[in-house]
PDB file of C-alpha atoms (C1' of nucleotides) in Angstrom:
ATOM      1  CA  UNK A   1    -107.281  29.317 -47.742  1.00 46.00           C
ATOM      2  CA  UNK A   2    -106.926  25.604 -48.089  1.00 42.00           C
ATOM      3  CA  UNK A   3    -108.568  24.945 -51.403  1.00 44.00           C
ATOM      4  CA  UNK A   4    -108.758  21.622 -53.028  1.00 43.00           C
ATOM      5  CA  UNK A   5    -105.310  21.391 -54.533  1.00 45.00           C
ATOM      6  CA  UNK A   6    -105.098  20.831 -58.262  1.00 51.00           C
ATOM      7  CA  UNK A   7    -101.406  20.315 -58.056  1.00 54.00           C
ATOM      8  CA  UNK A   8    -100.900  16.649 -57.495  1.00 52.00           C
ATOM      9  CA  UNK A   9     -98.174  16.122 -60.018  1.00 46.00           C
ATOM     10  CA  UNK A  10     -95.672  16.044 -57.208  1.00 51.00           C
ATOM     11  CA  UNK A  11     -95.272  12.341 -57.079  1.00 52.00           C
ATOM     12  CA  UNK A  12     -94.771  12.183 -60.803  1.00 56.00           C
ATOM     13  CA  UNK A  13     -92.065  14.792 -60.747  1.00 56.00           C
ATOM     14  CA  UNK A  14     -90.261  13.550 -57.712  1.00 57.00           C
ATOM     15  CA  UNK A  15     -90.785   9.906 -58.405  1.00 52.00           C
ATOM     16  CA  UNK A  16     -87.930   7.525 -58.786  1.00 45.00           C
ATOM     17  CA  UNK A  17     -88.425   7.616 -62.478  1.00 50.00           C
ATOM     18  CA  UNK A  18     -87.589  11.243 -63.031  1.00 57.00           C
ATOM     19  CA  UNK A  19     -84.762  13.636 -62.609  1.00 61.00           C
ATOM     20  CA  UNK A  20     -85.557  15.154 -59.275  1.00 68.00           C
ATOM     21  CA  UNK A  21     -85.467  11.813 -57.593  1.00 66.00           C
ATOM     22  CA  UNK A  22     -81.743  12.141 -57.887  1.00 72.00           C
ATOM     23  CA  UNK A  23     -81.752  15.582 -56.328  1.00 75.00           C
ATOM     24  CA  UNK A  24     -83.391  14.528 -53.115  1.00 73.00           C
ATOM     25  CA  UNK A  25     -80.173  12.654 -52.586  1.00 80.00           C
ATOM     26  CA  UNK A  26     -77.666  14.497 -50.479  1.00 82.00           C
ATOM     27  CA  UNK A  27     -74.677  13.097 -52.335  1.00 88.00           C
ATOM     28  CA  UNK A  28     -75.911  13.854 -55.812  1.00 90.00           C
ATOM     29  CA  UNK A  29     -76.634  17.465 -55.017  1.00 87.00           C
ATOM     30  CA  UNK A  30     -73.254  17.911 -53.377  1.00 87.00           C
ATOM     31  CA  UNK A  31     -71.456  16.394 -56.349  1.00 91.00           C
ATOM     32  CA  UNK A  32     -73.292  18.586 -58.833  1.00 91.00           C
ATOM     33  CA  UNK A  33     -72.550  21.712 -56.831  1.00 88.00           C
ATOM     34  CA  UNK A  34     -68.919  20.748 -56.408  1.00 90.00           C
ATOM     35  CA  UNK A  35     -68.511  20.141 -60.128  1.00 93.00           C
ATOM     36  CA  UNK A  36     -70.389  23.304 -60.949  1.00 92.00           C
ATOM     37  CA  UNK A  37     -68.204  25.448 -58.762  1.00 88.00           C
ATOM     38  CA  UNK A  38     -64.922  23.965 -59.866  1.00 90.00           C
ATOM     39  CA  UNK A  39     -65.590  23.382 -63.531  1.00 93.00           C
ATOM     40  CA  UNK A  40     -64.265  19.840 -63.340  1.00 94.00           C
ATOM     41  CA  UNK A  41     -62.636  17.555 -60.819  1.00 95.00           C
ATOM     42  CA  UNK A  42     -60.773  14.287 -60.614  1.00 96.00           C
ATOM     43  CA  UNK A  43     -62.227  11.406 -58.689  1.00 97.00           C
ATOM     44  CA  UNK A  44     -59.920  11.942 -55.748  1.00 95.00           C
ATOM     45  CA  UNK A  45     -60.583  15.662 -55.599  1.00 94.00           C
ATOM     46  CA  UNK A  46     -64.277  14.984 -55.594  1.00 94.00           C
ATOM     47  CA  UNK A  47     -63.823  12.699 -52.646  1.00 92.00           C
ATOM     48  CA  UNK A  48     -61.993  15.464 -50.836  1.00 90.00           C
ATOM     49  CA  UNK A  49     -64.563  18.107 -51.709  1.00 89.00           C
ATOM     50  CA  UNK A  50     -67.601  16.089 -50.864  1.00 88.00           C
ATOM     51  CA  UNK A  51     -66.678  15.371 -47.303  1.00 84.00           C
ATOM     52  CA  UNK A  52     -67.623  12.049 -45.881  1.00 86.00           C
ATOM     53  CA  UNK A  53     -68.502  10.264 -49.086  1.00 91.00           C
ATOM     54  CA  UNK A  54     -67.087   6.803 -49.570  1.00 94.00           C
ATOM     55  CA  UNK A  55     -65.448   5.664 -52.795  1.00 96.00           C
ATOM     56  CA  UNK A  56     -68.227   3.221 -53.404  1.00 96.00           C
ATOM     57  CA  UNK A  57     -71.002   5.746 -53.025  1.00 96.00           C
ATOM     58  CA  UNK A  58     -69.171   8.372 -55.039  1.00 96.00           C
ATOM     59  CA  UNK A  59     -68.747   5.896 -57.876  1.00 97.00           C
ATOM     60  CA  UNK A  60     -72.412   4.987 -57.807  1.00 96.00           C
ATOM     61  CA  UNK A  61     -73.449   8.614 -57.636  1.00 95.00           C
ATOM     62  CA  UNK A  62     -71.275   9.515 -60.603  1.00 96.00           C
ATOM     63  CA  UNK A  63     -72.622   6.606 -62.644  1.00 95.00           C
ATOM     64  CA  UNK A  64     -76.165   7.705 -61.973  1.00 93.00           C
ATOM     65  CA  UNK A  65     -75.452  11.305 -62.851  1.00 94.00           C
ATOM     66  CA  UNK A  66     -73.675  10.172 -65.987  1.00 95.00           C
ATOM     67  CA  UNK A  67     -76.616   8.019 -66.911  1.00 93.00           C
ATOM     68  CA  UNK A  68     -78.928  10.988 -66.519  1.00 93.00           C
ATOM     69  CA  UNK A  69     -76.763  13.039 -68.812  1.00 95.00           C
ATOM     70  CA  UNK A  70     -75.741  15.490 -66.110  1.00 95.00           C
ATOM     71  CA  UNK A  71     -72.109  14.556 -65.780  1.00 97.00           C
ATOM     72  CA  UNK A  72     -69.445  13.680 -68.346  1.00 98.00           C
ATOM     73  CA  UNK A  73     -66.603  11.301 -67.639  1.00 97.00           C
ATOM     74  CA  UNK A  74     -63.151  11.729 -69.189  1.00 97.00           C
ATOM     75  CA  UNK A  75     -60.690   8.921 -68.804  1.00 96.00           C
ATOM     76  CA  UNK A  76     -57.028   9.522 -69.534  1.00 93.00           C
ATOM     77  CA  UNK A  77     -55.025   6.393 -70.203  1.00 84.00           C
ATOM     78  CA  UNK A  78     -51.844   5.777 -68.236  1.00 82.00           C
ATOM     79  CA  UNK A  79     -50.639   4.568 -64.919  1.00 80.00           C
ATOM     80  CA  UNK A  80     -51.742   5.629 -62.424  1.00 87.00           C
ATOM     81  CA  UNK A  81     -55.194   6.152 -63.885  1.00 91.00           C
ATOM     82  CA  UNK A  82     -56.666   9.598 -64.077  1.00 96.00           C
ATOM     83  CA  UNK A  83     -60.334  10.354 -64.558  1.00 97.00           C
ATOM     84  CA  UNK A  84     -61.992  13.724 -64.663  1.00 98.00           C
ATOM     85  CA  UNK A  85     -65.632  14.576 -64.265  1.00 98.00           C
ATOM     86  CA  UNK A  86     -67.446  17.705 -65.338  1.00 98.00           C
ATOM     87  CA  UNK A  87     -70.994  18.876 -65.742  1.00 97.00           C
ATOM     88  CA  UNK A  88     -72.549  18.492 -69.157  1.00 97.00           C
ATOM     89  CA  UNK A  89     -74.514  21.267 -70.790  1.00 97.00           C
ATOM     90  CA  UNK A  90     -77.608  19.846 -69.146  1.00 96.00           C
ATOM     91  CA  UNK A  91     -75.881  19.521 -65.818  1.00 96.00           C
ATOM     92  CA  UNK A  92     -74.878  23.150 -65.927  1.00 96.00           C
ATOM     93  CA  UNK A  93     -78.499  24.217 -66.208  1.00 95.00           C
ATOM     94  CA  UNK A  94     -79.132  22.409 -62.967  1.00 93.00           C
ATOM     95  CA  UNK A  95     -76.278  24.005 -61.151  1.00 90.00           C
ATOM     96  CA  UNK A  96     -77.949  27.366 -60.728  1.00 89.00           C
ATOM     97  CA  UNK A  97     -81.107  26.160 -58.940  1.00 89.00           C
ATOM     98  CA  UNK A  98     -79.030  23.927 -56.700  1.00 87.00           C
ATOM     99  CA  UNK A  99     -76.624  26.704 -55.974  1.00 84.00           C
ATOM    100  CA  UNK A 100     -79.564  28.869 -54.953  1.00 88.00           C
ATOM    101  CA  UNK A 101     -80.610  26.216 -52.514  1.00 86.00           C
ATOM    102  CA  UNK A 102     -77.131  26.022 -51.061  1.00 81.00           C
ATOM    103  CA  UNK A 103     -77.096  29.767 -50.698  1.00 84.00           C
ATOM    104  CA  UNK A 104     -80.385  29.697 -48.877  1.00 88.00           C
ATOM    105  CA  UNK A 105     -78.972  27.168 -46.452  1.00 84.00           C
ATOM    106  CA  UNK A 106     -75.944  29.282 -45.702  1.00 81.00           C
ATOM    107  CA  UNK A 107     -78.004  32.396 -45.196  1.00 87.00           C
ATOM    108  CA  UNK A 108     -80.685  30.879 -43.017  1.00 89.00           C
ATOM    109  CA  UNK A 109     -78.834  28.210 -41.118  1.00 85.00           C
ATOM    110  CA  UNK A 110     -78.682  30.392 -38.023  1.00 87.00           C
ATOM    111  CA  UNK A 111     -82.420  31.022 -38.030  1.00 91.00           C
ATOM    112  CA  UNK A 112     -83.177  27.343 -38.426  1.00 90.00           C
ATOM    113  CA  UNK A 113     -80.853  26.450 -35.617  1.00 87.00           C
ATOM    114  CA  UNK A 114     -82.463  29.055 -33.396  1.00 91.00           C
ATOM    115  CA  UNK A 115     -85.947  27.830 -34.216  1.00 93.00           C
ATOM    116  CA  UNK A 116     -84.872  24.341 -33.361  1.00 90.00           C
ATOM    117  CA  UNK A 117     -83.555  25.289 -29.973  1.00 90.00           C
ATOM    118  CA  UNK A 118     -86.663  27.311 -29.211  1.00 93.00           C
ATOM    119  CA  UNK A 119     -88.832  24.366 -30.191  1.00 93.00           C
ATOM    120  CA  UNK A 120     -86.859  21.916 -28.103  1.00 90.00           C
ATOM    121  CA  UNK A 121     -86.626  24.006 -24.974  1.00 90.00           C
ATOM    122  CA  UNK A 122     -90.340  24.800 -25.182  1.00 86.00           C
ATOM    123  CA  UNK A 123     -91.192  21.191 -24.511  1.00 77.00           C
ATOM    124  CA  UNK A 124     -88.633  20.200 -22.001  1.00 69.00           C
TER     125      UNK A 124
ATOM    126  CA  UNK B   1     -59.000  22.728 -64.637  1.00 47.00           C
ATOM    127  CA  UNK B   2     -59.236  20.613 -61.534  1.00 42.00           C
ATOM    128  CA  UNK B   3     -57.609  22.751 -58.899  1.00 44.00           C
ATOM    129  CA  UNK B   4     -57.368  21.866 -55.299  1.00 43.00           C
ATOM    130  CA  UNK B   5     -60.844  22.782 -54.160  1.00 45.00           C
ATOM    131  CA  UNK B   6     -61.108  25.280 -51.324  1.00 51.00           C
ATOM    132  CA  UNK B   7     -64.768  24.656 -51.009  1.00 54.00           C
ATOM    133  CA  UNK B   8     -65.135  21.860 -48.565  1.00 52.00           C
ATOM    134  CA  UNK B   9     -67.866  23.328 -46.464  1.00 46.00           C
ATOM    135  CA  UNK B  10     -70.296  21.031 -48.181  1.00 52.00           C
ATOM    136  CA  UNK B  11     -70.534  18.529 -45.422  1.00 52.00           C
ATOM    137  CA  UNK B  12     -71.113  21.244 -42.870  1.00 56.00           C
ATOM    138  CA  UNK B  13     -73.926  22.764 -44.856  1.00 56.00           C
ATOM    139  CA  UNK B  14     -75.612  19.575 -45.826  1.00 56.00           C
ATOM    140  CA  UNK B  15     -74.912  17.758 -42.619  1.00 52.00           C
ATOM    141  CA  UNK B  16     -77.662  16.356 -40.525  1.00 45.00           C
ATOM    142  CA  UNK B  17     -77.294  19.268 -38.186  1.00 50.00           C
ATOM    143  CA  UNK B  18     -78.302  21.999 -40.568  1.00 57.00           C
ATOM    144  CA  UNK B  19     -81.229  23.071 -42.609  1.00 60.00           C
ATOM    145  CA  UNK B  20     -80.453  21.529 -45.934  1.00 67.00           C
ATOM    146  CA  UNK B  21     -80.323  18.102 -44.435  1.00 65.00           C
ATOM    147  CA  UNK B  22     -84.061  18.364 -44.401  1.00 71.00           C
ATOM    148  CA  UNK B  23     -84.170  19.355 -48.042  1.00 74.00           C
ATOM    149  CA  UNK B  24     -82.397  16.297 -49.315  1.00 73.00           C
ATOM    150  CA  UNK B  25     -85.510  14.542 -48.165  1.00 80.00           C
ATOM    151  CA  UNK B  26     -88.048  13.982 -50.881  1.00 82.00           C
ATOM    152  CA  UNK B  27     -91.021  14.358 -48.584  1.00 88.00           C
ATOM    153  CA  UNK B  28     -89.917  17.571 -46.952  1.00 90.00           C
ATOM    154  CA  UNK B  29     -89.339  19.299 -50.246  1.00 87.00           C
ATOM    155  CA  UNK B  30     -92.695  18.171 -51.571  1.00 87.00           C
ATOM    156  CA  UNK B  31     -94.499  19.401 -48.477  1.00 92.00           C
ATOM    157  CA  UNK B  32     -92.828  22.798 -48.611  1.00 92.00           C
ATOM    158  CA  UNK B  33     -93.660  23.217 -52.280  1.00 88.00           C
ATOM    159  CA  UNK B  34     -97.225  22.110 -51.727  1.00 91.00           C
ATOM    160  CA  UNK B  35     -97.703  24.556 -48.875  1.00 94.00           C
ATOM    161  CA  UNK B  36     -96.000  27.303 -50.802  1.00 92.00           C
ATOM    162  CA  UNK B  37     -98.229  26.888 -53.806  1.00 88.00           C
ATOM    163  CA  UNK B  38    -101.471  26.636 -51.880  1.00 91.00           C
ATOM    164  CA  UNK B  39    -100.855  29.094 -49.091  1.00 93.00           C
ATOM    165  CA  UNK B  40    -102.041  26.642 -46.475  1.00 94.00           C
ATOM    166  CA  UNK B  41    -103.473  23.162 -46.315  1.00 96.00           C
ATOM    167  CA  UNK B  42    -105.172  20.823 -43.892  1.00 97.00           C
ATOM    168  CA  UNK B  43    -103.551  17.559 -42.968  1.00 97.00           C
ATOM    169  CA  UNK B  44    -105.801  15.523 -45.216  1.00 95.00           C
ATOM    170  CA  UNK B  45    -105.322  17.842 -48.161  1.00 94.00           C
ATOM    171  CA  UNK B  46    -101.598  17.588 -47.726  1.00 94.00           C
ATOM    172  CA  UNK B  47    -101.874  13.841 -47.847  1.00 93.00           C
ATOM    173  CA  UNK B  48    -103.788  14.143 -51.098  1.00 91.00           C
ATOM    174  CA  UNK B  49    -101.367  16.630 -52.613  1.00 89.00           C
ATOM    175  CA  UNK B  50     -98.205  14.836 -51.664  1.00 88.00           C
ATOM    176  CA  UNK B  51     -99.014  11.615 -53.388  1.00 85.00           C
ATOM    177  CA  UNK B  52     -97.874   8.416 -51.796  1.00 87.00           C
ATOM    178  CA  UNK B  53     -96.988   9.771 -48.374  1.00 91.00           C
ATOM    179  CA  UNK B  54     -98.282   7.850 -45.388  1.00 95.00           C
ATOM    180  CA  UNK B  55     -99.937   9.504 -42.414  1.00 96.00           C
ATOM    181  CA  UNK B  56     -97.070   8.551 -40.214  1.00 97.00           C
ATOM    182  CA  UNK B  57     -94.399  10.010 -42.435  1.00 96.00           C
ATOM    183  CA  UNK B  58     -96.391  13.146 -43.108  1.00 97.00           C
ATOM    184  CA  UNK B  59     -96.762  13.727 -39.387  1.00 97.00           C
ATOM    185  CA  UNK B  60     -93.060  13.258 -38.802  1.00 96.00           C
ATOM    186  CA  UNK B  61     -92.191  15.511 -41.713  1.00 95.00           C
ATOM    187  CA  UNK B  62     -94.464  18.260 -40.461  1.00 97.00           C
ATOM    188  CA  UNK B  63     -93.044  18.034 -36.953  1.00 96.00           C
ATOM    189  CA  UNK B  64     -89.530  18.380 -38.295  1.00 93.00           C
ATOM    190  CA  UNK B  65     -90.438  21.326 -40.484  1.00 95.00           C
ATOM    191  CA  UNK B  66     -92.229  22.914 -37.562  1.00 96.00           C
ATOM    192  CA  UNK B  67     -89.219  22.397 -35.380  1.00 93.00           C
ATOM    193  CA  UNK B  68     -87.041  24.104 -37.966  1.00 93.00           C
ATOM    194  CA  UNK B  69     -89.352  27.074 -38.031  1.00 95.00           C
ATOM    195  CA  UNK B  70     -90.416  26.522 -41.621  1.00 95.00           C
ATOM    196  CA  UNK B  71     -94.005  25.491 -41.031  1.00 97.00           C
ATOM    197  CA  UNK B  72     -96.671  26.771 -38.670  1.00 98.00           C
ATOM    198  CA  UNK B  73     -99.375  24.568 -37.236  1.00 97.00           C
ATOM    199  CA  UNK B  74    -102.878  25.870 -36.507  1.00 97.00           C
ATOM    200  CA  UNK B  75    -105.199  23.670 -34.540  1.00 96.00           C
ATOM    201  CA  UNK B  76    -108.898  24.447 -34.477  1.00 94.00           C
ATOM    202  CA  UNK B  77    -110.774  22.896 -31.606  1.00 85.00           C
ATOM    203  CA  UNK B  78    -113.835  20.815 -32.327  1.00 83.00           C
ATOM    204  CA  UNK B  79    -114.873  17.407 -33.450  1.00 81.00           C
ATOM    205  CA  UNK B  80    -113.771  16.187 -35.882  1.00 88.00           C
ATOM    206  CA  UNK B  81    -110.387  17.847 -35.454  1.00 92.00           C
ATOM    207  CA  UNK B  82    -109.109  20.268 -38.034  1.00 96.00           C
ATOM    208  CA  UNK B  83    -105.487  21.291 -38.365  1.00 97.00           C
ATOM    209  CA  UNK B  84    -104.029  23.623 -40.900  1.00 98.00           C
ATOM    210  CA  UNK B  85    -100.419  24.038 -41.901  1.00 98.00           C
ATOM    211  CA  UNK B  86     -98.791  26.935 -43.657  1.00 98.00           C
ATOM    212  CA  UNK B  87     -95.311  28.180 -44.363  1.00 97.00           C
ATOM    213  CA  UNK B  88     -93.822  30.624 -41.917  1.00 97.00           C
ATOM    214  CA  UNK B  89     -92.025  33.742 -43.039  1.00 97.00           C
ATOM    215  CA  UNK B  90     -88.839  31.730 -43.055  1.00 96.00           C
ATOM    216  CA  UNK B  91     -90.462  28.877 -44.910  1.00 96.00           C
ATOM    217  CA  UNK B  92     -91.623  31.240 -47.600  1.00 96.00           C
ATOM    218  CA  UNK B  93     -88.061  32.302 -48.317  1.00 95.00           C
ATOM    219  CA  UNK B  94     -87.273  28.689 -49.022  1.00 93.00           C
ATOM    220  CA  UNK B  95     -90.162  28.176 -51.348  1.00 90.00           C
ATOM    221  CA  UNK B  96     -88.630  30.095 -54.235  1.00 89.00           C
ATOM    222  CA  UNK B  97     -85.386  28.103 -54.514  1.00 89.00           C
ATOM    223  CA  UNK B  98     -87.306  24.858 -54.192  1.00 87.00           C
ATOM    224  CA  UNK B  99     -89.827  25.972 -56.733  1.00 84.00           C
ATOM    225  CA  UNK B 100     -86.974  26.719 -59.116  1.00 88.00           C
ATOM    226  CA  UNK B 101     -85.746  23.202 -58.673  1.00 86.00           C
ATOM    227  CA  UNK B 102     -89.179  21.804 -59.378  1.00 81.00           C
ATOM    228  CA  UNK B 103     -89.398  23.903 -62.481  1.00 84.00           C
ATOM    229  CA  UNK B 104     -86.060  22.634 -63.665  1.00 88.00           C
ATOM    230  CA  UNK B 105     -87.306  19.085 -63.263  1.00 84.00           C
ATOM    231  CA  UNK B 106     -90.414  19.721 -65.293  1.00 81.00           C
ATOM    232  CA  UNK B 107     -88.494  21.418 -68.051  1.00 87.00           C
ATOM    233  CA  UNK B 108     -85.687  18.905 -68.340  1.00 89.00           C
ATOM    234  CA  UNK B 109     -87.382  15.652 -67.468  1.00 85.00           C
ATOM    235  CA  UNK B 110     -87.569  14.665 -71.105  1.00 87.00           C
ATOM    236  CA  UNK B 111     -83.864  15.250 -71.668  1.00 91.00           C
ATOM    237  CA  UNK B 112     -82.947  13.236 -68.623  1.00 90.00           C
ATOM    238  CA  UNK B 113     -85.179  10.388 -69.667  1.00 87.00           C
ATOM    239  CA  UNK B 114     -83.646  10.435 -73.137  1.00 91.00           C
ATOM    240  CA  UNK B 115     -80.114  10.447 -71.747  1.00 92.00           C
ATOM    241  CA  UNK B 116     -81.018   7.519 -69.571  1.00 90.00           C
ATOM    242  CA  UNK B 117     -82.311   5.457 -72.454  1.00 90.00           C
ATOM    243  CA  UNK B 118     -79.288   6.294 -74.558  1.00 93.00           C
ATOM    244  CA  UNK B 119     -77.006   5.265 -71.732  1.00 93.00           C
ATOM    245  CA  UNK B 120     -78.812   2.010 -71.136  1.00 90.00           C
ATOM    246  CA  UNK B 121     -79.091   0.925 -74.735  1.00 90.00           C
ATOM    247  CA  UNK B 122     -75.428   1.748 -75.294  1.00 86.00           C
ATOM    248  CA  UNK B 123     -74.379  -1.027 -72.933  1.00 78.00           C
ATOM    249  CA  UNK B 124     -76.833  -3.721 -73.776  1.00 70.00           C
TER     250      UNK B 124
ATOM    251  C1'  DC C   1    -110.037  13.868 -38.739  1.00 56.74           C
ATOM    252  C1'  DA C   2    -105.424  14.053 -36.930  1.00 56.74           C
ATOM    253  C1'  DG C   3    -102.063  11.445 -35.223  1.00 56.74           C
ATOM    254  C1'  DG C   4     -99.723   8.194 -31.724  1.00 56.74           C
ATOM    255  C1'  DA C   5     -97.867   3.245 -31.144  1.00 56.74           C
ATOM    256  C1'  DT C   6     -95.889  -0.915 -33.158  1.00 56.74           C
ATOM    257  C1'  DC C   7     -93.980  -3.972 -36.024  1.00 56.74           C
ATOM    258  C1'  DC C   8     -91.290  -5.048 -39.933  1.00 56.74           C
ATOM    259  C1'  DT C   9     -88.700  -4.747 -44.354  1.00 56.74           C
ATOM    260  C1'  DG C  10     -85.754  -2.715 -48.150  1.00 56.74           C
ATOM    261  C1'  DC C  11     -82.433  -0.165 -49.411  1.00 56.74           C
ATOM    262  C1'  DT C  12     -78.791   3.295 -48.513  1.00 56.74           C
ATOM    263  C1'  DG C  13     -74.508   3.617 -47.644  1.00 56.74           C
ATOM    264  C1'  DG C  14     -70.336   2.532 -44.437  1.00 56.74           C
ATOM    265  C1'  DA C  15     -66.157  -0.643 -43.714  1.00 56.74           C
ATOM    266  C1'  DT C  16     -62.889  -3.511 -45.636  1.00 56.74           C
ATOM    267  C1'  DA C  17     -60.189  -5.924 -48.972  1.00 56.74           C
ATOM    268  C1'  DC C  18     -58.753  -6.563 -53.620  1.00 56.74           C
ATOM    269  C1'  DT C  19     -57.277  -5.298 -58.829  1.00 56.74           C
ATOM    270  C1'  DG C  20     -55.986  -3.185 -63.529  1.00 56.74           C
TER     271       DG C  20
ATOM    272  C1'  DC D   1     -55.406   6.141 -58.759  1.00 56.74           C
ATOM    273  C1'  DA D   2     -59.896   4.701 -59.769  1.00 56.74           C
ATOM    274  C1'  DG D   3     -62.459   1.788 -59.203  1.00 56.74           C
ATOM    275  C1'  DT D   4     -65.020  -3.306 -58.010  1.00 56.74           C
ATOM    276  C1'  DA D   5     -66.726  -6.835 -54.817  1.00 56.74           C
ATOM    277  C1'  DT D   6     -68.720  -8.257 -50.325  1.00 56.74           C
ATOM    278  C1'  DC D   7     -70.736  -8.105 -46.253  1.00 56.74           C
ATOM    279  C1'  DC D   8     -73.613  -5.887 -43.061  1.00 56.74           C
ATOM    280  C1'  DA D   9     -75.938  -2.323 -39.830  1.00 56.74           C
ATOM    281  C1'  DG D  10     -79.140   1.350 -39.480  1.00 56.74           C
ATOM    282  C1'  DC D  11     -82.862   3.658 -40.471  1.00 56.74           C
ATOM    283  C1'  DA D  12     -86.430   5.581 -43.557  1.00 56.74           C
ATOM    284  C1'  DG D  13     -90.685   4.623 -44.243  1.00 56.74           C
ATOM    285  C1'  DG D  14     -94.838   1.363 -45.289  1.00 56.74           C
ATOM    286  C1'  DA D  15     -98.835  -1.347 -43.163  1.00 56.74           C
ATOM    287  C1'  DT D  16    -101.886  -1.861 -39.571  1.00 56.74           C
ATOM    288  C1'  DC D  17    -104.435  -0.867 -35.475  1.00 56.74           C
ATOM    289  C1'  DC D  18    -105.997   2.308 -32.050  1.00 56.74           C
ATOM    290  C1'  DT D  19    -107.747   6.952 -29.747  1.00 56.74           C
ATOM    291  C1'  DG D  20    -109.110  11.955 -28.425  1.00 56.74           C
TER     292       DG D  20
END
DNA sequence: CAGGATCCTGCTGGATACTG
DNA sequence: CAGTATCCAGCAGGATCCTG
């Protein structure tokens, strides 16, 4: 056990310069999952789905995801404005891994909570 | 498209109170993947594997993961000290989903980078 | 070597108000 | 409705120094 690790690419992969940097962001992951599940949402519906996100942060998040080619923006002229967002082809490939993570959380939340309580009460 | 979403549990799942809150943290995910790949690492080897992490942050990260029951700490008496960390049973169930995410990043990094450049040069 | 204690800064992201 | 523009607080996390 405990060999000299040859896997030090971590920083490169997770660095601010690459794709996963975005996925260590709570909001980005939630937006991608929301869009993946629904197949497409308007700005306001996204705000409702991703609880607690502010308009400002949602806008920024969407711009970043758009920039990374994960989300497509569709603007329909008219008043009041109406804008829809959906995952791109690329974004859809990301949805599965993220979904898996979400599933894990749902399934193991209880165990984590229990572990936490055990840990806390052990040193009190 | 764009129905009223019934899936609003997002905040609950990702909230600071549950398990995934930890996984939107770059450092935590890197540590879990590193431990999963190696099967166990000493503190110093973790520092080497998870590039760029400071001792302070690594310590905090490990404590949190330990508290959540994802990581086990083994202290071997002696001087100099020697402490090994490994994933618990629970932690190992998390490794797969995270690994999948890491794989996605490696496979699609180029596409994301390309999308980014396209986006940037389009509005310059 | 493993990590606790401190100090300090940047950036995330919340609140609020305004516009096409 | 879908943003943009400010202003600002909190906290993650880096640097540094110290100890069992």
